[in-house]
Short mmCIF file of C-alpha atoms in Angstrom, two decimals:
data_model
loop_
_atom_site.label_atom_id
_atom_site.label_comp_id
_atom_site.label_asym_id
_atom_site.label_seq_id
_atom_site.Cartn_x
_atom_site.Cartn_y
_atom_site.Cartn_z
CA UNK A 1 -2.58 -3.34 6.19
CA UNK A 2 -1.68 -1.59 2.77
CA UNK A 3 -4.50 0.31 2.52
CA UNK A 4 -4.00 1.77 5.62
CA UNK A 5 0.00 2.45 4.55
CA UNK A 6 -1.70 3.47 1.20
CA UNK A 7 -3.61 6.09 3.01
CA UNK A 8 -0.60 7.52 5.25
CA UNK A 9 1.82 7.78 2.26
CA UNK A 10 -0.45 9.62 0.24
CA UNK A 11 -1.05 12.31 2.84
CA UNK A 12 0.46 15.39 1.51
CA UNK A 13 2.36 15.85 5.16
CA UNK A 14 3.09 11.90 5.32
CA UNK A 15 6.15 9.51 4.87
CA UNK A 16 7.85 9.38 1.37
CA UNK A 17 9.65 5.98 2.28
CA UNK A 18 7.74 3.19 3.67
CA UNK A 19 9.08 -0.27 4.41
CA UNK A 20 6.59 -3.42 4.64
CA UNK A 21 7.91 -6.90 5.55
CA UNK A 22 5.75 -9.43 4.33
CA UNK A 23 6.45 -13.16 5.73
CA UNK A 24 5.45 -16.42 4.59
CA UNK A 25 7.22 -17.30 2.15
CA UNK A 26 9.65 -20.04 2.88
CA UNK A 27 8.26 -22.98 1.90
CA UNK A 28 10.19 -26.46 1.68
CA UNK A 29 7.12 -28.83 0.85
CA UNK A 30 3.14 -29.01 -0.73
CA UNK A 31 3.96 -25.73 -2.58
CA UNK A 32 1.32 -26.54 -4.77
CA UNK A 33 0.63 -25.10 -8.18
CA UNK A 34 -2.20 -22.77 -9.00
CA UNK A 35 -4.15 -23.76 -6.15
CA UNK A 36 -1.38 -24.40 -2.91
CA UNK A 37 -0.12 -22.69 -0.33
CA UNK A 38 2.66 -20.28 -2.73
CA UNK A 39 -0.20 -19.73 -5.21
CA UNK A 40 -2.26 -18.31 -2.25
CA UNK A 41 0.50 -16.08 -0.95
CA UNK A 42 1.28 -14.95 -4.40
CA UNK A 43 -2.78 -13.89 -4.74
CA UNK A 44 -2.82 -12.51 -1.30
CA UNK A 45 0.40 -10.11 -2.51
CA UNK A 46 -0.87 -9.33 -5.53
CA UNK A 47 -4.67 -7.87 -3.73
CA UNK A 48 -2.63 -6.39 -1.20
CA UNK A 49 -0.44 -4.35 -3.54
CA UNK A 50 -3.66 -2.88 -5.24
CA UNK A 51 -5.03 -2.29 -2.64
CA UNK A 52 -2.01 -0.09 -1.78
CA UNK A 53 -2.48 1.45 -5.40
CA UNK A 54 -5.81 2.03 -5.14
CA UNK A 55 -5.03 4.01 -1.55
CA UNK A 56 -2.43 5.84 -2.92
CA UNK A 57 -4.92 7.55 -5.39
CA UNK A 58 -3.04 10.33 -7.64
CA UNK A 59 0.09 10.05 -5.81
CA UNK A 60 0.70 6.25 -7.33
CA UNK A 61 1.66 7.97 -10.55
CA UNK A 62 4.92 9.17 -8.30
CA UNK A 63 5.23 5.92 -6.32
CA UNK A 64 7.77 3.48 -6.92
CA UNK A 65 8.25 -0.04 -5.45
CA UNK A 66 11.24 -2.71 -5.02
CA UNK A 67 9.97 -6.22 -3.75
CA UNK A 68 12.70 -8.47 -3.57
CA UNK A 69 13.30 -11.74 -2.02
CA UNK A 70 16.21 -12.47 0.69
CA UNK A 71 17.24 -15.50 -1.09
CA UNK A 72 16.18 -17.49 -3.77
CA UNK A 73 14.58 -21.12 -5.10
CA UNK A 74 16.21 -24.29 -6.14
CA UNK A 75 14.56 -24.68 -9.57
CA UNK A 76 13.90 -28.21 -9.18
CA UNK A 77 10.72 -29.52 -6.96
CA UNK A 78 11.93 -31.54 -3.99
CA UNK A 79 10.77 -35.04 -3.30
CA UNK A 80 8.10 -32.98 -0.47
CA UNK A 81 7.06 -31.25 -3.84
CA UNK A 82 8.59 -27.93 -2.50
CA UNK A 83 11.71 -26.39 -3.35
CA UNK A 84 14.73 -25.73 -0.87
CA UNK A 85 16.99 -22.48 -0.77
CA UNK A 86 18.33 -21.58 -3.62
CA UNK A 87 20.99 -18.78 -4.87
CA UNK A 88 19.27 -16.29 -7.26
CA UNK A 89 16.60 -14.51 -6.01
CA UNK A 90 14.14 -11.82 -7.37
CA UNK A 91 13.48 -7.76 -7.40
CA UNK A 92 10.20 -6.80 -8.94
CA UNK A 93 10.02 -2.81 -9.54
CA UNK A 94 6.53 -1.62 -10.30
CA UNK A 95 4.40 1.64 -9.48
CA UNK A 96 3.44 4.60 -11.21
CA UNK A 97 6.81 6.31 -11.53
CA UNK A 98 8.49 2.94 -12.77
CA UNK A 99 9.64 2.70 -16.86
CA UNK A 100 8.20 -0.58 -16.41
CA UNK A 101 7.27 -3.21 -19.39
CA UNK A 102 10.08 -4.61 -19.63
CA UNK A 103 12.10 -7.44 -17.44
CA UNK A 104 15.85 -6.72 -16.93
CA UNK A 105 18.23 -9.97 -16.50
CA UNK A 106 21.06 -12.18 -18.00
CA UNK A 107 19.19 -15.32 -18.64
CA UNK A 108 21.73 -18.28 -19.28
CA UNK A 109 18.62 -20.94 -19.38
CA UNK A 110 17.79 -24.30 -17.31
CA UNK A 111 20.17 -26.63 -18.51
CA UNK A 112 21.80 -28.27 -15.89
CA UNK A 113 25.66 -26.44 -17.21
CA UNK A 114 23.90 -23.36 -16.69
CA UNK A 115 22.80 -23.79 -13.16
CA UNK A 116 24.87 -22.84 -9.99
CA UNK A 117 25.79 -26.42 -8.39
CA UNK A 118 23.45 -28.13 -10.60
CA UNK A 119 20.58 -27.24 -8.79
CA UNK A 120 20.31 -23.23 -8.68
CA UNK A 121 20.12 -20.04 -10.86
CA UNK A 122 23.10 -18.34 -10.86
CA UNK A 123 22.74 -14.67 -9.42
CA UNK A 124 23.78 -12.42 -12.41
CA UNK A 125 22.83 -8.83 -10.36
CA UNK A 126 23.71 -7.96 -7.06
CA UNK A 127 20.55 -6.19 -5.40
CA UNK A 128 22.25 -3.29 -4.19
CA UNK A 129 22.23 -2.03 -8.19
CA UNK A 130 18.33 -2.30 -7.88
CA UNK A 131 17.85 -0.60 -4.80
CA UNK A 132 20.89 1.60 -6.38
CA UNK A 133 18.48 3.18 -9.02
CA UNK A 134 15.70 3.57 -6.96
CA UNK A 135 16.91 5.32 -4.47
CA UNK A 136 19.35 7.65 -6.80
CA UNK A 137 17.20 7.97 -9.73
CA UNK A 138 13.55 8.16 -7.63
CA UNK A 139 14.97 9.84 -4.11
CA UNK A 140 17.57 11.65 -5.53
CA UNK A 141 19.95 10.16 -3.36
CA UNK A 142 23.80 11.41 -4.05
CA UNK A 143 25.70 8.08 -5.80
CA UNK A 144 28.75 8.99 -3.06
CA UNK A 145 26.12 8.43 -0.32
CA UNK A 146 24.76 5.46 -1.55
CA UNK A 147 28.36 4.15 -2.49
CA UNK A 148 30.18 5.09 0.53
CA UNK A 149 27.22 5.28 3.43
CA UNK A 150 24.03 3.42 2.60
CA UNK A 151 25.95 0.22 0.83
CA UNK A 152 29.56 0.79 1.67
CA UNK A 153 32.59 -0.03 -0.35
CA UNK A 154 29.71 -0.77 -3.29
CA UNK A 155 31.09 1.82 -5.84
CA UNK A 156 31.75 -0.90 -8.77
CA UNK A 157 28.12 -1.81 -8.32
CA UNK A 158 26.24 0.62 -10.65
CA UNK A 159 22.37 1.11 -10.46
CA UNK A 160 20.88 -0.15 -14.08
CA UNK A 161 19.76 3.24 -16.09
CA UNK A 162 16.59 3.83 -16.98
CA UNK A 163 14.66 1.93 -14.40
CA UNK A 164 12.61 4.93 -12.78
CA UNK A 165 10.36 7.94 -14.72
CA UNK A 166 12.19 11.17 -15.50
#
């Protein structure tokens, strides 16, 4: 499937913007480590984004890429050795055009005091920043737009600087 996206976004008269929905993930039990069920959708994700670079050819150097989860983990295993919904979830940013090498987050640590409920991370940034930058800073998408019409009534949510190329 992503090599075939790969293919139709690099096409000098394709898409800029493509959107891929990748289900799967909601586990509640036999997770597994290295070798269970959320290590094999983590592998499959990881050859299926190459396989999207390696499509994409020379225009990967211009691409860039938000993953992000819908919701997050509990960070404790359950007693079906899975983990249940959680609050904090997770944006990864990555493609050619990304100032990447770097990971971008107020960690407060594991200790139970730390955790939402007991039980969760707490979410620190509100996903609309991320998408914020990548749209504004990648697109070129006007901040009034993407305060006022794409996430309304979200102008005291700023996009992180520095996240996308020049």
């Amino acid at each position: 499937m992503m090599e075939g996206a790969g293919r139709i976004l690099a096409a000098t008269d394709g898409p800029r913007v493509g959107v891929f929905d990748i289900g799967g993930w909601d586990t509640h039990s036999n997770q597994g480590a290295g070798d269970g069920p959320l290590a094999r959708r983590l592998q499959a994700l990881d050859e299926s984004f190459a396989a999207l670079k390696t499509a994409l050819g020379p225009a990967w150097k211009k691409t860039a890429i938000v993953a992000a989860s819908e919701f997050g983990r509990t960070v404790a295993v359950n007693g079906t050795g899975g983990t249940d919904h959680g609050t904090a979830g997770i944006a990864l940013l990555f493609g050619g055009a990304v100032a990447g090498g770097s990971v971008h987050a107020e960690w407060a640590g594991l200790k139970p005091d730390a955790l939402k409920d007991g039980r969760d991370l707490p979410a620190k940034t509100d996903m609309r920043a991320i998408f914020k930058a990548a749209l504004s800073d990648h697109l070129r998408i006007a901040r009034v737009a993407l305060d006022e019409k794409i996430f309304p009534d979200s102008s005291a949510i700023l996009a992180p600087k520095d996240l996308i190329r020049a």
